[in-house]
XYZ file of C-alpha atoms in Angstrom:
67
model
C -127.223 -24.414 48.034
C -128.323 -26.164 51.740
C -131.973 -26.329 51.429
C -133.652 -27.876 54.045
C -135.957 -30.476 53.478
C -139.002 -28.359 54.772
C -137.939 -25.687 52.781
C -137.835 -28.101 49.380
C -141.163 -30.067 50.449
C -142.649 -26.204 49.869
C -141.393 -26.068 46.119
C -143.155 -27.461 42.757
C -141.929 -31.079 41.458
C -141.662 -28.985 38.113
C -139.211 -26.842 40.360
C -137.753 -29.581 41.598
C -136.792 -30.793 38.851
C -134.966 -27.948 37.163
C -132.879 -27.535 40.696
C -131.883 -30.970 39.824
C -130.718 -30.096 36.062
C -128.900 -26.867 37.984
C -127.583 -29.071 40.476
C -126.241 -31.886 38.127
C -124.442 -28.656 35.952
C -122.781 -27.868 39.222
C -121.517 -30.968 40.020
C -120.055 -31.210 36.202
C -118.363 -28.139 36.606
C -117.440 -29.367 39.964
C -115.454 -32.346 38.687
C -113.611 -30.880 36.068
C -112.349 -28.428 38.833
C -111.065 -31.489 41.475
C -109.477 -32.967 38.213
C -107.562 -29.463 37.069
C -106.394 -29.688 40.140
C -108.555 -26.033 40.319
C -110.937 -27.140 43.244
C -110.312 -25.453 46.847
C -113.186 -26.749 48.843
C -113.949 -30.976 47.915
C -117.032 -30.616 50.770
C -118.748 -28.517 48.245
C -118.705 -31.832 45.662
C -119.956 -34.271 48.415
C -122.453 -31.185 49.071
C -124.307 -30.936 45.760
C -124.091 -34.894 45.548
C -126.369 -35.274 48.683
C -128.477 -32.381 47.752
C -129.386 -34.332 44.253
C -130.083 -37.165 46.807
C -132.804 -34.960 48.578
C -134.183 -33.517 46.114
C -134.667 -37.203 44.240
C -135.840 -38.447 47.309
C -138.817 -36.130 47.462
C -139.563 -35.973 44.131
C -139.860 -40.107 44.437
C -141.961 -39.369 47.648
C -144.596 -37.754 45.423
C -144.712 -40.238 42.896
C -145.351 -43.199 44.892
C -147.816 -41.149 47.124
C -149.227 -40.013 43.787
C -149.961 -43.594 42.231
């Protein structure tokens, strides 16, 4: 889950979009675990949120450079 930005830059845009979908599902599950009191590692919520932001930033950079 803790991919470096350099590693993410190696992936295609389609791969990054799939990764965002997977991370969104993970984020959804973590949110339910936190609400029900089952989440032990609360820092994981923050890590997933930041990972999604990093990927979206890379996708935005690619979109701006393509146009």
